[in-house]
Amino acid sequence: MTYHAHTLTPLGEMILASNGHALTGAWFTGQAHFPQQEDLGHRIEVSDCDVLTDAQAQLLEYFDGQRAVFELPIAPEGTDFQLAVWASLREIPYGYTTTYGAISKIVGPGAPAQAVGQAVGRNKVSIFIPCHRVVAADGKLTGYAGGLERKEFLLALEEPSAEVEGRLF
């Protein structure tokens, strides 16, 4: 059984989904690749599911700058290739970015960066699986299912301070 609940964030409303044991989805309302209503399961209140309660609390801590790592079970459904890409996304540390090409080298020899990009774009657990940390080879921001403005916000939120990075400015 799948459940979903709505929660507000500084970037707008998000839908959080759970199977009761793990977080299975986190989408911005109306984003690209938003699931069909029947795939979201029953609508409940966040407080009706421990997983959703924990996810909401950790998400708000993240937006408040109090959390860099999420500590809850995450179990999105996808193809083996998508799951491999999403697993590699979870290895990108807070405050860092990588490229589609770098991920393609991790997930398998000959995996085209374009296929990686498609899997990244279909990430079902936005923010918790940090697809926003993937940029083009030239460092430019490219597609984000939740919108480039949100991607910019998330990367700015995670940018280390000059003191942490050992920079003067």
CSV table of N, CA, C and O in Angstrom, one decimal, residues 35-148:
chain,number,residue,atom,x,y,z
A,35,PRO,N,4.1,11.9,-10.9
A,35,PRO,CA,3.3,10.6,-11.1
A,35,PRO,C,1.8,10.8,-11.3
A,35,PRO,O,1.3,11.9,-10.9
A,36,GLN,N,1.2,9.8,-11.9
A,36,GLN,CA,-0.2,9.8,-12.0
A,36,GLN,C,-0.9,9.7,-10.6
A,36,GLN,O,-0.3,9.1,-9.7
A,37,GLN,N,-2.0,10.3,-10.5
A,37,GLN,CA,-2.7,10.3,-9.2
A,37,GLN,C,-2.9,8.9,-8.6
A,37,GLN,O,-2.6,8.6,-7.4
A,38,GLU,N,-3.2,7.9,-9.4
A,38,GLU,CA,-3.4,6.5,-9.0
A,38,GLU,C,-2.1,5.9,-8.5
A,38,GLU,O,-2.1,5.0,-7.7
A,39,ASP,N,-1.0,6.4,-8.9
A,39,ASP,CA,0.3,5.9,-8.5
A,39,ASP,C,0.7,6.4,-7.1
A,39,ASP,O,1.7,5.9,-6.5
A,40,LEU,N,0.1,7.5,-6.7
A,40,LEU,CA,0.5,8.1,-5.4
A,40,LEU,C,-0.1,7.4,-4.2
A,40,LEU,O,0.3,7.5,-3.1
A,41,GLY,N,-1.2,6.6,-4.4
A,41,GLY,CA,-1.8,5.9,-3.3
A,41,GLY,C,-2.7,6.8,-2.6
A,41,GLY,O,-3.1,7.9,-3.0
A,42,HIS,N,-3.1,6.3,-1.4
A,42,HIS,CA,-4.1,7.1,-0.6
A,42,HIS,C,-3.5,8.3,0.0
A,42,HIS,O,-2.3,8.3,0.5
A,43,ARG,N,-4.2,9.4,0.0
A,43,ARG,CA,-3.8,10.7,0.6
A,43,ARG,C,-4.0,10.6,2.1
A,43,ARG,O,-5.1,10.2,2.6
A,44,ILE,N,-3.0,10.9,2.9
A,44,ILE,CA,-3.1,10.9,4.3
A,44,ILE,C,-2.4,12.2,4.8
A,44,ILE,O,-1.9,13.0,4.1
A,45,GLU,N,-2.5,12.4,6.1
A,45,GLU,CA,-1.7,13.5,6.7
A,45,GLU,C,-0.3,13.0,7.0
A,45,GLU,O,-0.1,11.8,7.3
A,46,VAL,N,0.6,13.9,7.0
A,46,VAL,CA,2.0,13.5,7.3
A,46,VAL,C,2.1,12.8,8.6
A,46,VAL,O,2.8,11.8,8.7
A,47,SER,N,1.4,13.3,9.6
A,47,SER,CA,1.5,12.7,10.9
A,47,SER,C,0.9,11.3,11.0
A,47,SER,O,1.1,10.6,12.0
A,48,ASP,N,0.2,10.8,10.0
A,48,ASP,CA,-0.4,9.5,10.0
A,48,ASP,C,0.6,8.4,9.6
A,48,ASP,O,0.3,7.2,9.7
A,49,CYS,N,1.8,8.7,9.2
A,49,CYS,CA,2.9,7.8,8.8
A,49,CYS,C,4.2,8.2,9.4
A,49,CYS,O,4.7,9.3,9.1
A,50,ASP,N,4.8,7.3,10.1
A,50,ASP,CA,6.1,7.7,10.7
A,50,ASP,C,7.2,8.0,9.7
A,50,ASP,O,8.0,9.0,9.9
A,51,VAL,N,7.2,7.3,8.6
A,51,VAL,CA,8.2,7.6,7.5
A,51,VAL,C,8.0,9.0,7.0
A,51,VAL,O,9.0,9.8,6.8
A,52,LEU,N,6.7,9.4,6.7
A,52,LEU,CA,6.5,10.7,6.2
A,52,LEU,C,6.7,11.8,7.2
A,52,LEU,O,7.2,12.9,6.9
A,53,THR,N,6.4,11.5,8.5
A,53,THR,CA,6.7,12.5,9.6
A,53,THR,C,8.2,12.7,9.6
A,53,THR,O,8.7,13.9,9.7
A,54,ASP,N,9.0,11.7,9.6
A,54,ASP,CA,10.5,11.8,9.6
A,54,ASP,C,11.0,12.5,8.4
A,54,ASP,O,11.9,13.4,8.5
A,55,ALA,N,10.5,12.2,7.2
A,55,ALA,CA,10.9,12.8,6.0
A,55,ALA,C,10.6,14.3,6.0
A,55,ALA,O,11.5,15.1,5.7
A,56,GLN,N,9.4,14.7,6.5
A,56,GLN,CA,9.1,16.1,6.5
A,56,GLN,C,10.0,16.8,7.5
A,56,GLN,O,10.5,17.9,7.2
A,57,ALA,N,10.2,16.3,8.7
A,57,ALA,CA,11.1,16.9,9.7
A,57,ALA,C,12.5,17.1,9.1
A,57,ALA,O,13.1,18.2,9.2
A,58,GLN,N,13.1,16.0,8.5
A,58,GLN,CA,14.4,16.1,7.9
A,58,GLN,C,14.5,17.1,6.8
A,58,GLN,O,15.5,17.8,6.6
A,59,LEU,N,13.5,17.1,6.0
A,59,LEU,CA,13.4,18.1,4.8
A,59,LEU,C,13.4,19.5,5.3
A,59,LEU,O,14.2,20.3,4.8
A,60,LEU,N,12.7,19.8,6.4
A,60,LEU,CA,12.6,21.2,6.9
A,60,LEU,C,14.0,21.5,7.6
A,60,LEU,O,14.4,22.6,7.5
A,61,GLU,N,14.6,20.5,8.2
A,61,GLU,CA,15.9,20.8,8.8
A,61,GLU,C,16.9,21.1,7.7
A,61,GLU,O,17.8,21.9,7.8
A,62,TYR,N,16.8,20.4,6.6
A,62,TYR,CA,17.7,20.6,5.4
A,62,TYR,C,17.5,22.0,4.9
A,62,TYR,O,18.5,22.8,4.8
A,63,PHE,N,16.3,22.5,4.8
A,63,PHE,CA,16.1,23.8,4.3
A,63,PHE,C,16.5,24.9,5.3
A,63,PHE,O,16.9,26.0,4.9
A,64,ASP,N,16.5,24.5,6.6
A,64,ASP,CA,17.0,25.5,7.6
A,64,ASP,C,18.5,25.4,7.8
A,64,ASP,O,19.0,26.1,8.6
A,65,GLY,N,19.2,24.6,7.0
A,65,GLY,CA,20.6,24.5,7.0
A,65,GLY,C,21.1,23.7,8.2
A,65,GLY,O,22.3,23.8,8.6
A,66,GLN,N,20.3,22.9,8.8
A,66,GLN,CA,20.6,22.1,10.0
A,66,GLN,C,20.9,20.6,9.6
A,66,GLN,O,21.2,19.9,10.5
A,67,ARG,N,20.7,20.3,8.4
A,67,ARG,CA,20.9,18.9,8.0
A,67,ARG,C,21.6,18.8,6.6
A,67,ARG,O,21.2,19.4,5.7
A,68,ALA,N,22.6,18.0,6.6
A,68,ALA,CA,23.4,17.7,5.3
A,68,ALA,C,23.2,16.3,4.8
A,68,ALA,O,23.4,16.0,3.6
A,69,VAL,N,22.7,15.4,5.6
A,69,VAL,CA,22.5,14.0,5.3
A,69,VAL,C,21.2,13.6,5.8
A,69,VAL,O,20.8,13.8,6.9
A,70,PHE,N,20.4,12.9,4.9
A,70,PHE,CA,19.1,12.4,5.3
A,70,PHE,C,19.3,11.0,5.9
A,70,PHE,O,20.1,10.2,5.3
A,71,GLU,N,18.6,10.7,7.0
A,71,GLU,CA,18.7,9.4,7.7
A,71,GLU,C,17.3,8.8,7.8
A,71,GLU,O,16.7,8.8,8.8
A,72,LEU,N,16.9,8.2,6.6
A,72,LEU,CA,15.6,7.5,6.6
A,72,LEU,C,15.7,6.5,5.5
A,72,LEU,O,16.4,6.7,4.5
A,73,PRO,N,14.9,5.4,5.6
A,73,PRO,CA,15.0,4.5,4.5
A,73,PRO,C,14.3,5.1,3.2
A,73,PRO,O,13.3,5.7,3.3
A,74,ILE,N,15.0,4.9,2.1
A,74,ILE,CA,14.5,5.4,0.8
A,74,ILE,C,14.4,4.2,-0.2
A,74,ILE,O,15.4,3.5,-0.3
A,75,ALA,N,13.3,4.0,-0.8
A,75,ALA,CA,13.1,2.9,-1.7
A,75,ALA,C,12.3,3.2,-2.9
A,75,ALA,O,11.1,2.8,-3.0
A,76,PRO,N,12.8,4.0,-3.8
A,76,PRO,CA,12.1,4.3,-5.1
A,76,PRO,C,12.0,3.0,-6.0
A,76,PRO,O,12.9,2.2,-5.9
A,77,GLU,N,11.0,3.0,-6.8
A,77,GLU,CA,10.9,1.9,-7.8
A,77,GLU,C,11.4,2.4,-9.1
A,77,GLU,O,11.1,3.6,-9.5
A,78,GLY,N,12.2,1.6,-9.8
A,78,GLY,CA,12.7,2.0,-11.1
A,78,GLY,C,13.4,0.8,-11.8
A,78,GLY,O,13.4,-0.3,-11.2
A,79,THR,N,13.9,1.0,-13.0
A,79,THR,CA,14.7,0.0,-13.7
A,79,THR,C,16.0,-0.2,-13.0
A,79,THR,O,16.4,0.6,-12.1
A,80,ASP,N,16.7,-1.3,-13.3
A,80,ASP,CA,18.0,-1.6,-12.7
A,80,ASP,C,18.9,-0.4,-13.0
A,80,ASP,O,19.7,0.0,-12.1
A,81,PHE,N,18.9,0.1,-14.2
A,81,PHE,CA,19.7,1.2,-14.6
A,81,PHE,C,19.4,2.5,-13.8
A,81,PHE,O,20.3,3.1,-13.2
A,82,GLN,N,18.1,2.8,-13.7
A,82,GLN,CA,17.7,3.9,-12.9
A,82,GLN,C,18.2,3.8,-11.4
A,82,GLN,O,18.7,4.7,-10.8
A,83,LEU,N,18.0,2.6,-10.9
A,83,LEU,CA,18.4,2.4,-9.5
A,83,LEU,C,19.9,2.6,-9.3
A,83,LEU,O,20.3,3.1,-8.3
A,84,ALA,N,20.7,2.1,-10.3
A,84,ALA,CA,22.1,2.3,-10.2
A,84,ALA,C,22.5,3.8,-10.3
A,84,ALA,O,23.3,4.3,-9.5
A,85,VAL,N,21.8,4.5,-11.2
A,85,VAL,CA,22.1,6.0,-11.3
A,85,VAL,C,21.7,6.7,-10.0
A,85,VAL,O,22.5,7.5,-9.4
A,86,TRP,N,20.5,6.3,-9.4
A,86,TRP,CA,20.0,7.0,-8.2
A,86,TRP,C,20.9,6.6,-7.0
A,86,TRP,O,21.2,7.5,-6.2
A,87,ALA,N,21.5,5.4,-7.0
A,87,ALA,CA,22.4,5.1,-5.9
A,87,ALA,C,23.7,5.9,-6.0
A,87,ALA,O,24.2,6.3,-5.0
A,88,SER,N,24.1,6.1,-7.2
A,88,SER,CA,25.3,7.0,-7.4
A,88,SER,C,25.1,8.4,-7.0
A,88,SER,O,26.0,9.1,-6.5
A,89,LEU,N,23.8,8.9,-7.2
A,89,LEU,CA,23.5,10.3,-6.8
A,89,LEU,C,23.6,10.4,-5.3
A,89,LEU,O,24.0,11.5,-4.8
A,90,ARG,N,23.2,9.4,-4.6
A,90,ARG,CA,23.3,9.4,-3.1
A,90,ARG,C,24.7,9.5,-2.6
A,90,ARG,O,24.9,9.8,-1.4
A,91,GLU,N,25.7,9.2,-3.4
A,91,GLU,CA,27.1,9.3,-3.0
A,91,GLU,C,27.7,10.7,-3.2
A,91,GLU,O,28.8,10.9,-2.8
A,92,ILE,N,27.0,11.6,-3.8
A,92,ILE,CA,27.5,12.9,-4.1
A,92,ILE,C,27.3,13.7,-2.7
A,92,ILE,O,26.2,13.9,-2.2
A,93,PRO,N,28.5,14.1,-2.2
A,93,PRO,CA,28.4,14.8,-0.8
A,93,PRO,C,27.7,16.1,-0.9
A,93,PRO,O,27.7,16.8,-2.0
A,94,TYR,N,27.1,16.5,0.2
A,94,TYR,CA,26.4,17.8,0.3
A,94,TYR,C,27.5,18.9,0.0
A,94,TYR,O,28.6,18.8,0.4
A,95,GLY,N,27.1,19.9,-0.8
A,95,GLY,CA,28.0,21.0,-1.1
A,95,GLY,C,28.8,20.7,-2.3
A,95,GLY,O,29.7,21.5,-2.7
A,96,TYR,N,28.7,19.6,-3.0
A,96,TYR,CA,29.5,19.2,-4.1
A,96,TYR,C,28.6,18.9,-5.3
A,96,TYR,O,27.4,18.6,-5.2
A,97,THR,N,29.2,19.0,-6.5
A,97,THR,CA,28.5,18.6,-7.7
A,97,THR,C,29.3,17.6,-8.5
A,97,THR,O,30.5,17.4,-8.2
A,98,THR,N,28.7,16.9,-9.4
A,98,THR,CA,29.3,16.1,-10.4
A,98,THR,C,28.7,16.2,-11.7
A,98,THR,O,27.7,17.0,-11.9
A,99,THR,N,29.2,15.5,-12.7
A,99,THR,CA,28.6,15.6,-14.0
A,99,THR,C,27.9,14.3,-14.5
A,99,THR,O,28.1,13.3,-13.9
A,100,TYR,N,27.1,14.4,-15.5
A,100,TYR,CA,26.4,13.3,-16.0
A,100,TYR,C,27.4,12.3,-16.6
A,100,TYR,O,27.3,11.1,-16.4
A,101,GLY,N,28.5,12.8,-17.2
A,101,GLY,CA,29.6,11.9,-17.7
A,101,GLY,C,30.3,11.1,-16.6
A,101,GLY,O,30.6,9.9,-16.7
A,102,ALA,N,30.5,11.8,-15.5
A,102,ALA,CA,31.2,11.1,-14.3
A,102,ALA,C,30.3,10.0,-13.8
A,102,ALA,O,30.8,8.9,-13.5
A,103,ILE,N,29.0,10.2,-13.7
A,103,ILE,CA,28.1,9.2,-13.3
A,103,ILE,C,28.0,8.0,-14.2
A,103,ILE,O,28.0,6.9,-13.9
A,104,SER,N,28.1,8.3,-15.5
A,104,SER,CA,28.0,7.3,-16.5
A,104,SER,C,29.2,6.3,-16.4
A,104,SER,O,29.1,5.1,-16.6
A,105,LYS,N,30.4,6.8,-16.0
A,105,LYS,CA,31.5,6.0,-15.7
A,105,LYS,C,31.4,5.1,-14.5
A,105,LYS,O,31.9,4.0,-14.4
A,106,ILE,N,30.6,5.6,-13.5
A,106,ILE,CA,30.3,4.8,-12.3
A,106,ILE,C,29.3,3.7,-12.6
A,106,ILE,O,29.5,2.6,-12.1
A,107,VAL,N,28.3,4.0,-13.3
A,107,VAL,CA,27.2,3.0,-13.4
A,107,VAL,C,27.4,1.9,-14.4
A,107,VAL,O,26.7,0.9,-14.4
A,108,GLY,N,28.4,2.1,-15.2
A,108,GLY,CA,28.7,1.0,-16.2
A,108,GLY,C,29.5,1.4,-17.4
A,108,GLY,O,29.3,2.6,-17.9
A,109,PRO,N,30.3,0.6,-17.8
A,109,PRO,CA,31.1,0.9,-19.0
A,109,PRO,C,30.2,1.1,-20.2
A,109,PRO,O,29.3,0.3,-20.4
A,110,GLY,N,30.4,2.2,-20.9
A,110,GLY,CA,29.6,2.5,-22.1
A,110,GLY,C,28.2,3.1,-21.8
A,110,GLY,O,27.4,3.3,-22.7
A,111,ALA,N,27.9,3.4,-20.6
A,111,ALA,CA,26.6,4.0,-20.3
A,111,ALA,C,26.6,5.5,-20.8
A,111,ALA,O,27.4,6.3,-20.3
A,112,PRO,N,25.8,5.8,-21.8
A,112,PRO,CA,25.9,7.1,-22.3
A,112,PRO,C,25.4,8.2,-21.3
A,112,PRO,O,24.4,8.0,-20.6
A,113,ALA,N,26.0,9.3,-21.4
A,113,ALA,CA,25.7,10.4,-20.5
A,113,ALA,C,24.2,10.8,-20.7
A,113,ALA,O,23.5,11.2,-19.7
A,114,GLN,N,23.7,10.7,-21.9
A,114,GLN,CA,22.3,11.1,-22.2
A,114,GLN,C,21.3,10.1,-21.4
A,114,GLN,O,20.3,10.6,-20.9
A,115,ALA,N,21.7,8.8,-21.4
A,115,ALA,CA,20.8,7.9,-20.6
A,115,ALA,C,20.9,8.2,-19.2
A,115,ALA,O,19.9,8.1,-18.4
A,116,VAL,N,22.1,8.5,-18.7
A,116,VAL,CA,22.2,8.9,-17.3
A,116,VAL,C,21.3,10.2,-17.0
A,116,VAL,O,20.6,10.2,-16.0
A,117,GLY,N,21.4,11.1,-17.9
A,117,GLY,CA,20.6,12.3,-17.7
A,117,GLY,C,19.1,12.0,-17.7
A,117,GLY,O,18.3,12.6,-16.9
A,118,GLN,N,18.6,11.1,-18.5
A,118,GLN,CA,17.2,10.7,-18.4
A,118,GLN,C,16.9,10.0,-17.1
A,118,GLN,O,15.8,10.3,-16.5
A,119,ALA,N,17.8,9.2,-16.6
A,119,ALA,CA,17.5,8.5,-15.3
A,119,ALA,C,17.5,9.6,-14.2
A,119,ALA,O,16.7,9.5,-13.2
A,120,VAL,N,18.5,10.5,-14.2
A,120,VAL,CA,18.5,11.6,-13.2
A,120,VAL,C,17.2,12.4,-13.2
A,120,VAL,O,16.7,12.7,-12.2
A,121,GLY,N,16.8,12.7,-14.4
A,121,GLY,CA,15.5,13.5,-14.6
A,121,GLY,C,14.3,12.8,-14.1
A,121,GLY,O,13.3,13.4,-13.7
A,122,ARG,N,14.3,11.5,-14.0
A,122,ARG,CA,13.2,10.7,-13.5
A,122,ARG,C,13.4,10.3,-12.1
A,122,ARG,O,12.6,9.4,-11.6
A,123,ASN,N,14.3,10.9,-11.4
A,123,ASN,CA,14.5,10.6,-9.9
A,123,ASN,C,13.1,10.8,-9.2
A,123,ASN,O,12.5,11.9,-9.3
A,124,LYS,N,12.7,9.8,-8.5
A,124,LYS,CA,11.4,9.8,-7.8
A,124,LYS,C,11.5,10.4,-6.4
A,124,LYS,O,10.4,10.6,-5.8
A,125,VAL,N,12.7,10.7,-5.9
A,125,VAL,CA,12.8,11.1,-4.5
A,125,VAL,C,13.7,12.4,-4.5
A,125,VAL,O,14.8,12.4,-4.0
A,126,SER,N,13.1,13.4,-5.1
A,126,SER,CA,13.9,14.7,-5.2
A,126,SER,C,14.4,15.2,-3.9
A,126,SER,O,13.7,15.0,-2.8
A,127,ILE,N,15.5,15.8,-3.9
A,127,ILE,CA,16.3,16.3,-2.7
A,127,ILE,C,16.8,15.2,-1.9
A,127,ILE,O,18.0,15.2,-1.6
A,128,PHE,N,16.0,14.2,-1.4
A,128,PHE,CA,16.6,13.1,-0.6
A,128,PHE,C,17.6,12.3,-1.4
A,128,PHE,O,18.6,11.8,-0.9
A,129,ILE,N,17.3,12.1,-2.7
A,129,ILE,CA,18.3,11.6,-3.7
A,129,ILE,C,18.7,12.8,-4.5
A,129,ILE,O,17.9,13.3,-5.3
A,130,PRO,N,19.9,13.4,-4.3
A,130,PRO,CA,20.2,14.7,-4.7
A,130,PRO,C,20.6,14.9,-6.2
A,130,PRO,O,21.7,15.1,-6.6
A,131,CYS,N,19.5,14.8,-7.0
A,131,CYS,CA,19.8,14.9,-8.5
A,131,CYS,C,20.1,16.4,-8.8
A,131,CYS,O,20.7,16.6,-9.9
A,132,HIS,N,19.8,17.3,-7.9
A,132,HIS,CA,20.2,18.7,-8.2
A,132,HIS,C,21.7,18.9,-8.2
A,132,HIS,O,22.2,20.0,-8.7
A,133,ARG,N,22.5,18.0,-7.7
A,133,ARG,CA,23.9,18.1,-7.7
A,133,ARG,C,24.6,17.7,-8.9
A,133,ARG,O,25.9,17.6,-9.0
A,134,VAL,N,23.9,17.4,-10.0
A,134,VAL,CA,24.5,17.0,-11.3
A,134,VAL,C,24.4,18.1,-12.2
A,134,VAL,O,23.3,18.7,-12.4
A,135,VAL,N,25.5,18.5,-12.8
A,135,VAL,CA,25.6,19.6,-13.8
A,135,VAL,C,26.3,19.1,-15.1
A,135,VAL,O,26.8,18.0,-15.2
A,136,ALA,N,26.2,19.9,-16.1
A,136,ALA,CA,26.8,19.6,-17.4
A,136,ALA,C,28.3,19.5,-17.3
A,136,ALA,O,28.9,20.1,-16.3
A,137,ALA,N,29.0,18.9,-18.2
A,137,ALA,CA,30.4,18.8,-18.2
A,137,ALA,C,31.1,20.2,-18.2
A,137,ALA,O,32.2,20.3,-17.6
A,138,ASP,N,30.5,21.2,-18.7
A,138,ASP,CA,31.1,22.5,-18.7
A,138,ASP,C,30.7,23.3,-17.4
A,138,ASP,O,31.0,24.5,-17.3
A,139,GLY,N,30.0,22.6,-16.5
A,139,GLY,CA,29.7,23.3,-15.2
A,139,GLY,C,28.3,24.0,-15.3
A,139,GLY,O,27.9,24.5,-14.2
A,140,LYS,N,27.7,24.1,-16.4
A,140,LYS,CA,26.4,24.8,-16.5
A,140,LYS,C,25.3,24.0,-15.9
A,140,LYS,O,25.3,22.7,-15.9
A,141,LEU,N,24.3,24.7,-15.4
A,141,LEU,CA,23.1,24.0,-14.9
A,141,LEU,C,22.3,23.6,-16.0
A,141,LEU,O,22.0,24.4,-16.9
A,142,THR,N,21.9,22.3,-16.0
A,142,THR,CA,21.0,21.8,-17.1
A,142,THR,C,19.7,21.3,-16.4
A,142,THR,O,19.6,21.4,-15.1
A,143,GLY,N,18.8,20.8,-17.1
A,143,GLY,CA,17.5,20.3,-16.7
A,143,GLY,C,17.4,19.9,-15.2
A,143,GLY,O,18.3,19.2,-14.7
A,144,TYR,N,16.3,20.2,-14.6
A,144,TYR,CA,15.9,19.8,-13.3
A,144,TYR,C,14.4,19.6,-13.3
A,144,TYR,O,13.7,20.6,-13.7
A,145,ALA,N,13.9,18.5,-13.0
A,145,ALA,CA,12.4,18.2,-13.1
A,145,ALA,C,11.6,19.3,-12.3
A,145,ALA,O,10.5,19.6,-12.7
A,146,GLY,N,12.2,19.8,-11.3
A,146,GLY,CA,11.5,20.7,-10.4
A,146,GLY,C,11.7,22.2,-10.9
A,146,GLY,O,11.1,23.1,-10.3
A,147,GLY,N,12.5,22.4,-12.0
A,147,GLY,CA,12.7,23.7,-12.5
A,147,GLY,C,14.1,24.2,-12.1
A,147,GLY,O,14.6,24.0,-11.0
A,148,LEU,N,14.8,24.9,-13.1
A,148,LEU,CA,16.2,25.4,-12.8
A,148,LEU,C,16.3,26.3,-11.7
A,148,LEU,O,17.3,26.4,-11.0
